Tab-separated table of C-alpha atoms and ligand atoms in Angstrom:
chain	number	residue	atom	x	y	z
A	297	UNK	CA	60.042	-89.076	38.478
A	298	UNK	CA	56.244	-90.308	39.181
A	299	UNK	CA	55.465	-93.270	37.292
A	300	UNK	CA	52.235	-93.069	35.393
A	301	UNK	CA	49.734	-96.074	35.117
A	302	UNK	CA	46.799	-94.858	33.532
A	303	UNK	CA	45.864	-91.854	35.813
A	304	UNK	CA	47.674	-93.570	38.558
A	305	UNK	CA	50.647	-91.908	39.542
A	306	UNK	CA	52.381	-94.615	41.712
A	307	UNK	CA	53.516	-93.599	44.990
A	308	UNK	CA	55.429	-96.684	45.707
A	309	UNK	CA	57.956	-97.171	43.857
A	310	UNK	CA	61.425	-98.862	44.388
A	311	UNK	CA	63.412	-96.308	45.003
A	312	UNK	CA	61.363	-95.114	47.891
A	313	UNK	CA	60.389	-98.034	49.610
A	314	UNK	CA	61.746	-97.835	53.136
A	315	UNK	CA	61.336	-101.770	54.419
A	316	UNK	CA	65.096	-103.619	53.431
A	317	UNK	CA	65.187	-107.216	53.798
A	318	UNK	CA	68.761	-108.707	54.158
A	319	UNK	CA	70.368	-105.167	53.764
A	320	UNK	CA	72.946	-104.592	56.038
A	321	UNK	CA	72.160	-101.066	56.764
A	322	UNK	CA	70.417	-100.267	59.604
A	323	UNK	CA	66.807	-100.421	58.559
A	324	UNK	CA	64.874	-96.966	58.790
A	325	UNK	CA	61.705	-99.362	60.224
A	326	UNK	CA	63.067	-99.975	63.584
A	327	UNK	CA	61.401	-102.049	65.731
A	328	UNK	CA	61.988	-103.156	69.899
A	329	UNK	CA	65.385	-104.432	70.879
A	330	UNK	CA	65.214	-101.739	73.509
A	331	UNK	CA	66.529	-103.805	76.436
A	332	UNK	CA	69.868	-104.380	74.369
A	333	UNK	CA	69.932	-100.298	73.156
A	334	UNK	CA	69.372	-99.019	76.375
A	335	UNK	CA	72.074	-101.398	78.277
A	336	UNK	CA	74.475	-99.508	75.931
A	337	UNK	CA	72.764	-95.646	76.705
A	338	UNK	CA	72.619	-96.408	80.489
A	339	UNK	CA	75.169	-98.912	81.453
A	340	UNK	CA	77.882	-99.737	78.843
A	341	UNK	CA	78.623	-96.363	77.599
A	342	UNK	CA	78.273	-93.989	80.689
A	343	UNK	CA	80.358	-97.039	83.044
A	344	UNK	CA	83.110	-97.302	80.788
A	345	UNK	CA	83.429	-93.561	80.413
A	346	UNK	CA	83.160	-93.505	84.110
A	347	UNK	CA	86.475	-95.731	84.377
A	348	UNK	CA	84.592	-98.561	85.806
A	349	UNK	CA	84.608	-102.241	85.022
A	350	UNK	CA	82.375	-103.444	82.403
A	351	UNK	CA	82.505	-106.881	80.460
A	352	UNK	CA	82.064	-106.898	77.119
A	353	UNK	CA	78.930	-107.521	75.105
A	354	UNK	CA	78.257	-110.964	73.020
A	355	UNK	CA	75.608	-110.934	70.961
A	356	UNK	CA	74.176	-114.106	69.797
A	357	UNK	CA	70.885	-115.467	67.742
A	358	UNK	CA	70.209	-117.270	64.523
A	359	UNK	CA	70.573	-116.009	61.366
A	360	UNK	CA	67.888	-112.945	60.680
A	361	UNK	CA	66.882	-112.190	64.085
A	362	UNK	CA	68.774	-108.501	63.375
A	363	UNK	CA	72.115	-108.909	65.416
A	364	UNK	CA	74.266	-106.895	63.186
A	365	UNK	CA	71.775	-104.628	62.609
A	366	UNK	CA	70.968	-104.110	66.179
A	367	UNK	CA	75.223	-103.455	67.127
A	368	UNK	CA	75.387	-101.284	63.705
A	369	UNK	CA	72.408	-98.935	65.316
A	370	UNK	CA	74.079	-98.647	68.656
A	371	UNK	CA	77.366	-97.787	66.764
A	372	UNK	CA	75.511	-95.329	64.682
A	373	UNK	CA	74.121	-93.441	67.661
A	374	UNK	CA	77.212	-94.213	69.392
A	375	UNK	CA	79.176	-91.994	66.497
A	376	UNK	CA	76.565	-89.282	66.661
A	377	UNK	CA	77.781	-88.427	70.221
A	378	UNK	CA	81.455	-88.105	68.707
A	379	UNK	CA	82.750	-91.595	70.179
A	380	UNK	CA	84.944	-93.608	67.817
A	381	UNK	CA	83.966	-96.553	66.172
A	382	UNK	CA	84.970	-99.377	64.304
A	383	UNK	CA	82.988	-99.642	60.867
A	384	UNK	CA	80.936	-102.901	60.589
A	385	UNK	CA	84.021	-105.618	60.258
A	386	UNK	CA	82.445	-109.277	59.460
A	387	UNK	CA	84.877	-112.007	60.117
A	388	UNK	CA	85.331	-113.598	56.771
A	389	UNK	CA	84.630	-117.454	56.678
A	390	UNK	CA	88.448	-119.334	55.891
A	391	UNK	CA	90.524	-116.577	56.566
A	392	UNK	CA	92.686	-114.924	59.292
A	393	UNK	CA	90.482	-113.065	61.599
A	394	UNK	CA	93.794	-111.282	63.197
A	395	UNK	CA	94.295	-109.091	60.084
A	396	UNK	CA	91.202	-107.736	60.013
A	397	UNK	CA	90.975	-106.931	63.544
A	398	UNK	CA	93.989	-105.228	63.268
A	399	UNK	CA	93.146	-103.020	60.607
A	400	UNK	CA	90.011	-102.298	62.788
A	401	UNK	CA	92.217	-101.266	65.582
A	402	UNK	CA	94.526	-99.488	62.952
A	403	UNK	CA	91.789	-97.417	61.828
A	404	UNK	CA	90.433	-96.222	65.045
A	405	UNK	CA	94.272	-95.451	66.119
A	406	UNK	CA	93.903	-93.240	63.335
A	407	UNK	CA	90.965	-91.683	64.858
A	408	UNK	CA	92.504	-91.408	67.741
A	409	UNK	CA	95.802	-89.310	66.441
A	410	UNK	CA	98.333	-91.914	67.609
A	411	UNK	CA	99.358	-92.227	63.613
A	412	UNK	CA	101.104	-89.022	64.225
A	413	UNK	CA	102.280	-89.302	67.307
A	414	UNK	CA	105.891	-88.690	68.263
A	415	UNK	CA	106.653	-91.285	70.604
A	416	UNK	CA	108.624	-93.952	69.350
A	417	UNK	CA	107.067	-97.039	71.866
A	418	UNK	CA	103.670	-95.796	69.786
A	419	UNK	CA	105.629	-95.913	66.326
A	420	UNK	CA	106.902	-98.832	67.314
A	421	UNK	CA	103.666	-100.295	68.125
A	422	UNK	CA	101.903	-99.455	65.162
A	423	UNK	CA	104.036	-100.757	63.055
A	424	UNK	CA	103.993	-104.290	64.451
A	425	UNK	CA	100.140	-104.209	64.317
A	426	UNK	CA	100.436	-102.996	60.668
A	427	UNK	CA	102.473	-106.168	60.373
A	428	UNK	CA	99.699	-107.891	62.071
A	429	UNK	CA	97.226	-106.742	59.395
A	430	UNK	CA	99.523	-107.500	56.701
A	431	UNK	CA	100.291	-111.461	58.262
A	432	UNK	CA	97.950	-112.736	61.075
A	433	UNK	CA	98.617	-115.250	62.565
A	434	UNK	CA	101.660	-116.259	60.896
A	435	UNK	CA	103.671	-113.758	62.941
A	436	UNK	CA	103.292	-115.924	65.852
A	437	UNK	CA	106.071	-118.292	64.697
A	438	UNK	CA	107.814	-115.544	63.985
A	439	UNK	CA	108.718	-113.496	67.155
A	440	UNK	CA	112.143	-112.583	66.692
A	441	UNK	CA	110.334	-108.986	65.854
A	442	UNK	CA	108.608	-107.994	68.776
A	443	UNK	CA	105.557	-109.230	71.319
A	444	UNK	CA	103.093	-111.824	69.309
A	445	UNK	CA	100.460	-110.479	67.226
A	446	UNK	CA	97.285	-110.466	70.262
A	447	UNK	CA	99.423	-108.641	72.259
A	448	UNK	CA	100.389	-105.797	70.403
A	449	UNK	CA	96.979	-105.340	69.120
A	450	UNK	CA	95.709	-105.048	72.849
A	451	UNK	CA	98.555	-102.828	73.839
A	452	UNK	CA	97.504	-100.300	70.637
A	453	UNK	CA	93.594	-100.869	71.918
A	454	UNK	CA	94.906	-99.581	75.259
A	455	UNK	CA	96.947	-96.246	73.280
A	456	UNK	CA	93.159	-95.892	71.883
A	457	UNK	CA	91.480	-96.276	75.146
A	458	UNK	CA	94.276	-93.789	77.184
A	459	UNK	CA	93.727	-91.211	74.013
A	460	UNK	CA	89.820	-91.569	74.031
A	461	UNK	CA	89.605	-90.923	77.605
A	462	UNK	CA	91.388	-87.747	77.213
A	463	UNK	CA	88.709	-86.703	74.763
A	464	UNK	CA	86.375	-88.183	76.786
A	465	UNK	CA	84.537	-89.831	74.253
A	466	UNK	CA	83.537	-93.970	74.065
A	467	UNK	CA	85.264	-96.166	71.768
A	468	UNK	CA	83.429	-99.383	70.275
A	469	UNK	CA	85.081	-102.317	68.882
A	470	UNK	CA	82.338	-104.557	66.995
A	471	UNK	CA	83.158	-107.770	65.686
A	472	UNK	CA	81.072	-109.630	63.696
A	473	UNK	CA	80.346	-113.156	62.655
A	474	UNK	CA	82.687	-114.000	65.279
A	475	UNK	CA	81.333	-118.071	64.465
A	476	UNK	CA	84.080	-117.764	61.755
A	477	UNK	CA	86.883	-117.508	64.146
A	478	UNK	CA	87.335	-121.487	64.450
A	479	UNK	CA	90.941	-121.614	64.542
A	480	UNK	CA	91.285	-122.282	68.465
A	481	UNK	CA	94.649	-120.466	69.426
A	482	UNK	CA	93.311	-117.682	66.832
A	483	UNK	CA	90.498	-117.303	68.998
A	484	UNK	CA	91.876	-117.420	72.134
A	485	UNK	CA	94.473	-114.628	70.878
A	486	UNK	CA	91.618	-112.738	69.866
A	487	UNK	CA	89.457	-112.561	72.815
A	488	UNK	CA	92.643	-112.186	74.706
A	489	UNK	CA	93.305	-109.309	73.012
A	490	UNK	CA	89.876	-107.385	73.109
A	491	UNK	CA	89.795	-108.763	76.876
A	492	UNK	CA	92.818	-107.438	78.463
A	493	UNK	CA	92.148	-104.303	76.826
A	494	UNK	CA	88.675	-104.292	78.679
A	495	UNK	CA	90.142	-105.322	82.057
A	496	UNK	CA	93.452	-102.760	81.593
A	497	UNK	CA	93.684	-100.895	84.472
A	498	UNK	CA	95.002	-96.914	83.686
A	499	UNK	CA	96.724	-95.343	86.409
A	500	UNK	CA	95.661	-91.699	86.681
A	501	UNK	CA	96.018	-88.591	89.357
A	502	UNK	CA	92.676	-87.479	90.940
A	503	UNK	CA	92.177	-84.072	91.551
A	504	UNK	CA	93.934	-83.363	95.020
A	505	UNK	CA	96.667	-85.906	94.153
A	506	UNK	CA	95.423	-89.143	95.061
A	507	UNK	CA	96.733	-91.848	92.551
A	508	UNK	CA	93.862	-94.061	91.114
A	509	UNK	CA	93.700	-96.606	88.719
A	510	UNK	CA	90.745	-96.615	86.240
A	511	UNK	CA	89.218	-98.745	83.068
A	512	UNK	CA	89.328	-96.973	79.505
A	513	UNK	CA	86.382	-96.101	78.131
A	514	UNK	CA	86.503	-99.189	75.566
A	515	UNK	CA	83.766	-101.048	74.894
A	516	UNK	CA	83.601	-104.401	73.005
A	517	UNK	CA	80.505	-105.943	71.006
A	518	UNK	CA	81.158	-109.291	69.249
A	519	UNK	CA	78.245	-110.838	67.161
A	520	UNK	CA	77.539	-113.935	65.532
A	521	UNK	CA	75.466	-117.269	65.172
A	522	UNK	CA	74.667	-118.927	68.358
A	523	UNK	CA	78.188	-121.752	67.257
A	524	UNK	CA	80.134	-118.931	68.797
A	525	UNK	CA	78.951	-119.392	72.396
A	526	UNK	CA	80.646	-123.159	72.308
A	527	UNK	CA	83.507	-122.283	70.330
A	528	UNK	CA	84.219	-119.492	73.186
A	529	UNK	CA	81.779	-120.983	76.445
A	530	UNK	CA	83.735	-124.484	76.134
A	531	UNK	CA	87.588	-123.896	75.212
A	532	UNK	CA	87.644	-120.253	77.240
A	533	UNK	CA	85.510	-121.169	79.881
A	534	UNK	CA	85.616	-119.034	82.807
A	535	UNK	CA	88.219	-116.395	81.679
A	536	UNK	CA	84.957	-115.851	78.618
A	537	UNK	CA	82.397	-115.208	81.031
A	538	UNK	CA	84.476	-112.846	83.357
A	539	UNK	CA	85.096	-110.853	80.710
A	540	UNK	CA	82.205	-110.810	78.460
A	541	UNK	CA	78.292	-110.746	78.556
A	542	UNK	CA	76.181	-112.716	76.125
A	543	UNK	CA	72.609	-112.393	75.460
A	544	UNK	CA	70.705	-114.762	72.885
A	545	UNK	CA	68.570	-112.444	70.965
A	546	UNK	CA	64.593	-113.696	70.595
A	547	UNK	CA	62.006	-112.676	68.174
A	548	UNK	CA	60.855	-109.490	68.138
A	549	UNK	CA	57.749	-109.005	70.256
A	550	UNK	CA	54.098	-108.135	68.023
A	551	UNK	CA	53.880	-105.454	70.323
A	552	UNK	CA	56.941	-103.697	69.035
A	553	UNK	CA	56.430	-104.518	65.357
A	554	UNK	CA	53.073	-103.068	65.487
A	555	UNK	CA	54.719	-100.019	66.834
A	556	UNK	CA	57.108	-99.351	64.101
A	557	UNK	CA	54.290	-100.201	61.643
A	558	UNK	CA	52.071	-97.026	63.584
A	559	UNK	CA	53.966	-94.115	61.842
A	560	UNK	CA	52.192	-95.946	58.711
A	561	UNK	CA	49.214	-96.087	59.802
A	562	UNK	CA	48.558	-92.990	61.574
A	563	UNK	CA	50.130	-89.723	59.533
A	564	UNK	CA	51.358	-91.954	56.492
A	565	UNK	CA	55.381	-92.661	55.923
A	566	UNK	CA	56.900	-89.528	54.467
A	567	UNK	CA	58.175	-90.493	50.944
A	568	UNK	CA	60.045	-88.274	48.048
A	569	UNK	CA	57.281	-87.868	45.642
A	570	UNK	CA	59.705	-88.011	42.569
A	571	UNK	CA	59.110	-84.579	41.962
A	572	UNK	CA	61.271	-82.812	44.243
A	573	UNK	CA	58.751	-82.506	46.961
A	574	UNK	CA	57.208	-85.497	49.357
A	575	UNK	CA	53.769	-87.227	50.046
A	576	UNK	CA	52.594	-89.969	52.124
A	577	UNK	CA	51.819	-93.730	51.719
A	578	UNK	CA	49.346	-95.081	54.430
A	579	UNK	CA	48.845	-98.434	55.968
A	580	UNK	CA	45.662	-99.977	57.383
A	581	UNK	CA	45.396	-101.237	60.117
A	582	UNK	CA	44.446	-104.604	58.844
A	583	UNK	CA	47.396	-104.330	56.619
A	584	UNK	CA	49.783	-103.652	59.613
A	585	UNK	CA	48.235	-106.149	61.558
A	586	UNK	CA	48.889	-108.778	58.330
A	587	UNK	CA	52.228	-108.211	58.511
A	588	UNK	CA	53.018	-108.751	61.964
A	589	UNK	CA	50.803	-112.094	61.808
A	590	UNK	CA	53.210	-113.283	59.097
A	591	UNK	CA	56.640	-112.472	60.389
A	592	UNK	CA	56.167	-114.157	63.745
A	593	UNK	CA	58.568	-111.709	65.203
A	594	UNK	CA	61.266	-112.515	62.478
A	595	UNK	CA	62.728	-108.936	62.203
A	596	UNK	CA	64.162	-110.652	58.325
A	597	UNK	CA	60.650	-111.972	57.655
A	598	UNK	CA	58.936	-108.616	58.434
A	599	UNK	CA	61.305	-106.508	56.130
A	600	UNK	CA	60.482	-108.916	53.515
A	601	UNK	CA	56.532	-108.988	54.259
A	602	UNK	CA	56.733	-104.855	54.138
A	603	UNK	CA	58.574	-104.358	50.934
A	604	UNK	CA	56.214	-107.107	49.194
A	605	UNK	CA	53.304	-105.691	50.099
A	606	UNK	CA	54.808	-102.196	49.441
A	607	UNK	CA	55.404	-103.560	45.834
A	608	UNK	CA	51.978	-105.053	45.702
A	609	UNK	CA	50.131	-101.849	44.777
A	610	UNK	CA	51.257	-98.305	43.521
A	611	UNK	CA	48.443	-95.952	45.927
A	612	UNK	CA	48.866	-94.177	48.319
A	613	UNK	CA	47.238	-96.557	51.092
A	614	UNK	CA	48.886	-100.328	51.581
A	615	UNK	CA	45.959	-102.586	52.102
A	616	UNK	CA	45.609	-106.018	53.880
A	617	UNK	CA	44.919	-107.544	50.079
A	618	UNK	CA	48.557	-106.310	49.157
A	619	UNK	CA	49.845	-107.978	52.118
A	620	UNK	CA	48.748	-111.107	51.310
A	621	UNK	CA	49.470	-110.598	46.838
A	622	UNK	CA	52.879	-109.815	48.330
A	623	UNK	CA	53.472	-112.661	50.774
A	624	UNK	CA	52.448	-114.810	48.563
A	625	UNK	CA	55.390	-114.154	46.130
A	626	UNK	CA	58.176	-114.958	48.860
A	627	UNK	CA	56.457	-118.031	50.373
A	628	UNK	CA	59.197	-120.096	49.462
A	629	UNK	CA	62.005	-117.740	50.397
A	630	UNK	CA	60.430	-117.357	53.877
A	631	UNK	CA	59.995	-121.208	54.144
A	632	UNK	CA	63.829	-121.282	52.987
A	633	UNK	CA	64.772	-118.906	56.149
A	634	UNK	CA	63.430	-121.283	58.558
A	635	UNK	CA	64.451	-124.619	56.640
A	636	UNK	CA	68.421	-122.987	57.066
A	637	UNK	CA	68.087	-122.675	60.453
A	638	UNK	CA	66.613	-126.200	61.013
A	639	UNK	CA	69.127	-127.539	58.636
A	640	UNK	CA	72.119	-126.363	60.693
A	641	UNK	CA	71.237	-128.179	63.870
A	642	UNK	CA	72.727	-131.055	64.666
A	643	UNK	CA	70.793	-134.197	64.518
A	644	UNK	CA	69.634	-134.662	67.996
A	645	UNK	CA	68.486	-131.255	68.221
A	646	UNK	CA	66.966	-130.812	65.026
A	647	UNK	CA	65.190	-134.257	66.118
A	648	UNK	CA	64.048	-132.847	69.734
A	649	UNK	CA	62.612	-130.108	67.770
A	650	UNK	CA	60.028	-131.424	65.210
A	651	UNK	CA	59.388	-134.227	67.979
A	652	UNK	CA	58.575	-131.616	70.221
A	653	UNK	CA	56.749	-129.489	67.686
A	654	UNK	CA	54.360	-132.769	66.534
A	655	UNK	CA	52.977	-132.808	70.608
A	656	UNK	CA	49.950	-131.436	71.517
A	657	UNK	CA	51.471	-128.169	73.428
A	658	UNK	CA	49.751	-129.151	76.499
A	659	UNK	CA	52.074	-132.195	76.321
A	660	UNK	CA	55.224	-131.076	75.606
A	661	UNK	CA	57.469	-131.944	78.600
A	662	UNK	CA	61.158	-132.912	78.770
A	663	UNK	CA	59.766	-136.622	79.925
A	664	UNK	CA	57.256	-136.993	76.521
A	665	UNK	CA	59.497	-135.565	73.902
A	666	UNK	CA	62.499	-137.856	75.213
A	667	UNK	CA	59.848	-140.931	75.465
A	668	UNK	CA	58.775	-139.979	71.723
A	669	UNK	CA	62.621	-139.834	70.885
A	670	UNK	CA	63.579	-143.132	72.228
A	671	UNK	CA	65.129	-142.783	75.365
A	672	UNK	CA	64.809	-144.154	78.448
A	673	UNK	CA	65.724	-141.047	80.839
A	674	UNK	CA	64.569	-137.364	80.240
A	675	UNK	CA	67.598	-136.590	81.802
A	676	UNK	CA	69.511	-138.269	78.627
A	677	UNK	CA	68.086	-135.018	76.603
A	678	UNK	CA	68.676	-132.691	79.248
A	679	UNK	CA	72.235	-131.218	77.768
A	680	UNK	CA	70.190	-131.299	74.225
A	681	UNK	CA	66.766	-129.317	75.785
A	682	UNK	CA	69.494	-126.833	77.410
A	683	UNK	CA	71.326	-126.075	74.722
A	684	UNK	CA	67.784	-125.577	72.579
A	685	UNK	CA	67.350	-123.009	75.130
A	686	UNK	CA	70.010	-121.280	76.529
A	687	UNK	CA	72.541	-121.140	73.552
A	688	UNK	CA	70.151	-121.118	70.249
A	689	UNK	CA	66.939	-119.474	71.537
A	690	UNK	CA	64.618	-121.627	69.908
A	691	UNK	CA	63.119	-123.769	72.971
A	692	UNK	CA	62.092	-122.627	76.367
A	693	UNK	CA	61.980	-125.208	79.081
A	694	UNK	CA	58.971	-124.038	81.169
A	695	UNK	CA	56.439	-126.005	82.071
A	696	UNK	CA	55.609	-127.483	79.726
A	697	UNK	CA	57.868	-126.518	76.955
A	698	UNK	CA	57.239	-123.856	74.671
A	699	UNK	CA	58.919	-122.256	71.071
A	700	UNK	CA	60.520	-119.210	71.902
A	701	UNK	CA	61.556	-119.092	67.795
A	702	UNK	CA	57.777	-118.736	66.617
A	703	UNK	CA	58.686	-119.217	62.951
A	704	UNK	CA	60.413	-122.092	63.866
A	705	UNK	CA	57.096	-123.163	65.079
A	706	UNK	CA	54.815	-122.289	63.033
A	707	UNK	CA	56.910	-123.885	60.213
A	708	UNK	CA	56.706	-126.984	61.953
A	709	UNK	CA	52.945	-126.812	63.257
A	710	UNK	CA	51.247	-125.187	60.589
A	711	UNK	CA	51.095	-124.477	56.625
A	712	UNK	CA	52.536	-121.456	57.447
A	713	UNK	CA	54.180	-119.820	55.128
A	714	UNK	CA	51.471	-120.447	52.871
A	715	UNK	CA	48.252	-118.441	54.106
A	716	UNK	CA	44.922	-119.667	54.508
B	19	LIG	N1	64.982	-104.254	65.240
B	19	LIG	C1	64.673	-104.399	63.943
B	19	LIG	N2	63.533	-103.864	63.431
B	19	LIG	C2	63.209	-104.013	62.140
B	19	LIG	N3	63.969	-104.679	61.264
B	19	LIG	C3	65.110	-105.243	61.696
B	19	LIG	C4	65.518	-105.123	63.051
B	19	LIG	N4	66.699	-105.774	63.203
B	19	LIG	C5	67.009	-106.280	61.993
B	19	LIG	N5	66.074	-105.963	61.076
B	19	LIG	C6	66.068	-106.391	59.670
B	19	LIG	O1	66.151	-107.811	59.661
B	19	LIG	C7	67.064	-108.272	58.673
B	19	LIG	C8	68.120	-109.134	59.314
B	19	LIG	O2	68.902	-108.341	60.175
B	19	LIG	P1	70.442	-108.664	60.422
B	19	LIG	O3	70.933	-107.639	61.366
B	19	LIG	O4	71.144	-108.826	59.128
B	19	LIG	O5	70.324	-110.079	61.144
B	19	LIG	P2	71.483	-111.048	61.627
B	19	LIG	O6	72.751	-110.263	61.680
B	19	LIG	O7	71.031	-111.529	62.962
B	19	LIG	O8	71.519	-112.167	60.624
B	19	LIG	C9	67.598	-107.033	57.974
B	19	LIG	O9	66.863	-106.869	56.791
B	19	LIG	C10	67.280	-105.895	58.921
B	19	LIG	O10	66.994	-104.732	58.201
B	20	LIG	MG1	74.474	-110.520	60.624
């Protein structure tokens, strides 16, 4: 159904506007993130179904940078080549992470064919890990019944991974908002669970007879705000890092945004027309360009730019004008985005920051910005500059300091949101 303004038929409508801000499907205008897709295509995947050793994957970042949505995408192209996956599970804030892993692993035994299988050890096992789902955690004070609760989910992971790797196909367990997991000994059962199911070694018979032993073709992606990485890093230490990878997800380079934005700008983005058939809707190049000015590499912030300036106008061509007419209407929503992020760091950080951000950026060295804060050493800041770095993603300590989180910084150095 075209809507008619005047002559106008409008070609952008709601219902065919492809840009999704905060949705948590995996949005249709994809852009970068192609280190992290093609560690899964070229190492994860094709190692694990190989049998060899590979840790885990943590993904971290701050909120909006497109972690989920990156993890769903590999699952979704990860279930295209038949391997089995868990659907998108979000640890719930206040709640008892164990169930719902279970029922994750519950539903993939499914896949898998173990719900029918004959062997009582697997009946057996499945119905403690349904009694997992049903209690949590609480079944640890209760062990009269069996193994507790981390270790029969592991063991049923392993039935998973022995069944996959007769199919030959990949499984992937993804966990996410895995900063919600703050009981401790829930976490350590947890990533004790998905972690001796990564390091489980399989015995099997090569051709020819020789005995081997062999990893399952499980692979494990847990996601979440960058609080995870001390919740895990500090309590699990070592045992953490042996078994699992973590990356800190950045902004989204111009480079690739513009990219994404080319199919727009070049033969138009195929929409339905409302009429059973299709047409295009065009970007400028000064429109595309606008876009990826505004976002600073906030994959959130340029979903929200491109549905706004989609919304903007009803032609067939998305100008630089409805860019800005659009931007303009979520100015405060995109200075809320970066305000939550300040907000949750703790004081000293949050302090370092907007210190930092106030120098000249020729003058923005670990030495100044601790001067400007009050202390005496720079090394009294180091931990704080680290952590800034390393675990959140929003600093980077070259020489001399930069923002790696550019709406961070142009929040704090600029009137940006507000344009012009
Ligand atoms: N690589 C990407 N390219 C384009 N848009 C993205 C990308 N990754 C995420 N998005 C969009 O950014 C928003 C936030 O993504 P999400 O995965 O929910 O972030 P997070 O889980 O880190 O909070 C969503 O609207 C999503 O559609
Ligand atoms: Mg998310």
């Amino acid at each position: 159904m075209a809507l008619r303004r005047g002559n106008l038929i409008a070609m952008r409508t709601a219902i065919n506007n492809p840009f999704t801000p905060g949705s948590d499907t995996v949005p249709v205008v994809w852009a970068g993130r192609i280190a992290q897709l093609t560690d899964w295509e070229r190492v994860v995947r094709p190692r694990r179904l190989s049998g060899l050793p590979e840790r885990g994957r943590t993904i971290l970042g701050e909120a909006g940078l497109g972690k989920s949505s990156l993890v769903r995408l590999i699952a979704a192209t990860a279930e295209r080549q038949g391997d089995w996956v868990t659907p998108q599970l979000r640890i719930p804030a206040g709640t008892d992470s164990l169930k719902a892993v279970a029922a994750a692993v519950l539903a993939l035994a499914d896949t898998a064919g173990l719900a029918v299988s004959r062997e009582k050890r697997i009946r057996d096992l499945l119905h403690r890990v349904r009694a997992v789902a049903v209690q949590g955690m609480s079944l640890t004070l209760d062990r009269a019944e069996g193994p507790e609760p981390y270790h029969a989910l592991s063991q049923l992971l392993v039935e998973v991974g022995i069944a996959a790797m007769r199919a030959e196909r990949a499984v992937l367990v993804h966990l996410d908002e895995m900063q919600n997991v703050t009981g401790e000994n829930e976490l350590s059962q947890l990533l004790i669970a998905l972690g001796d199911a990564l390091t489980h070694e399989e015995p099997v018979v090569a051709p020819g007879g020789v005995e081997l032993s062999r990893a399952l073709p499980i692979a494990v992606y847990l996601t979440g705000l960058p609080d995870f990485a001390d919740l895990a890093g500090a309590r699990k230490g070592a045992t953490f890092a042996r078994r699992f990878a973590t990356t800190v997800l950045t902004p989204i380079d111009d480079d690739d945004l513009t990219m994404s934005l080319r199919p727009f700008v070049t033969d138009g983005w195929e929409v339905p027309d409302g009429d059973g058939g299709t047409t295009r809707v065009w970007m400028t190049p000064e429109a595309a360009a606008q876009i990826v000015a505004l976002c600073h590499g906030e994959p959130f912030l340029f979903q929200l730019a491109g549905e706004r300036a989609w919304y903007a106008g009803a032609s067939s061509h998305i100008t630089a004008d409805d860019v800005r007419e659009g931007w303009a209407g979520v100015v405060g929503e995109a200075s809320l985005h970066v305000e939550r992020i300040l907000e949750r760091l703790p004081e000293r950080e949050r302090r370092f920051v907007e210190v930092m951000a106030a120098l000249d950026p020729a003058d923005r060295t670990l030495t100044t910005i601790a001067q400007r804060m009050g202390f005496a050493e720079a090394t009294q800041l180091g931990t704080t500059a680290q952590r800034l770095d390393t675990i959140r993603g929003i600093v980077e300590r070259g020489r001399p300091y930069t923002f790696r989180h550019r709406a961070v910084e142009a929040y704090l150095t600029t009137s940006w949101p507000r344009i012009g």
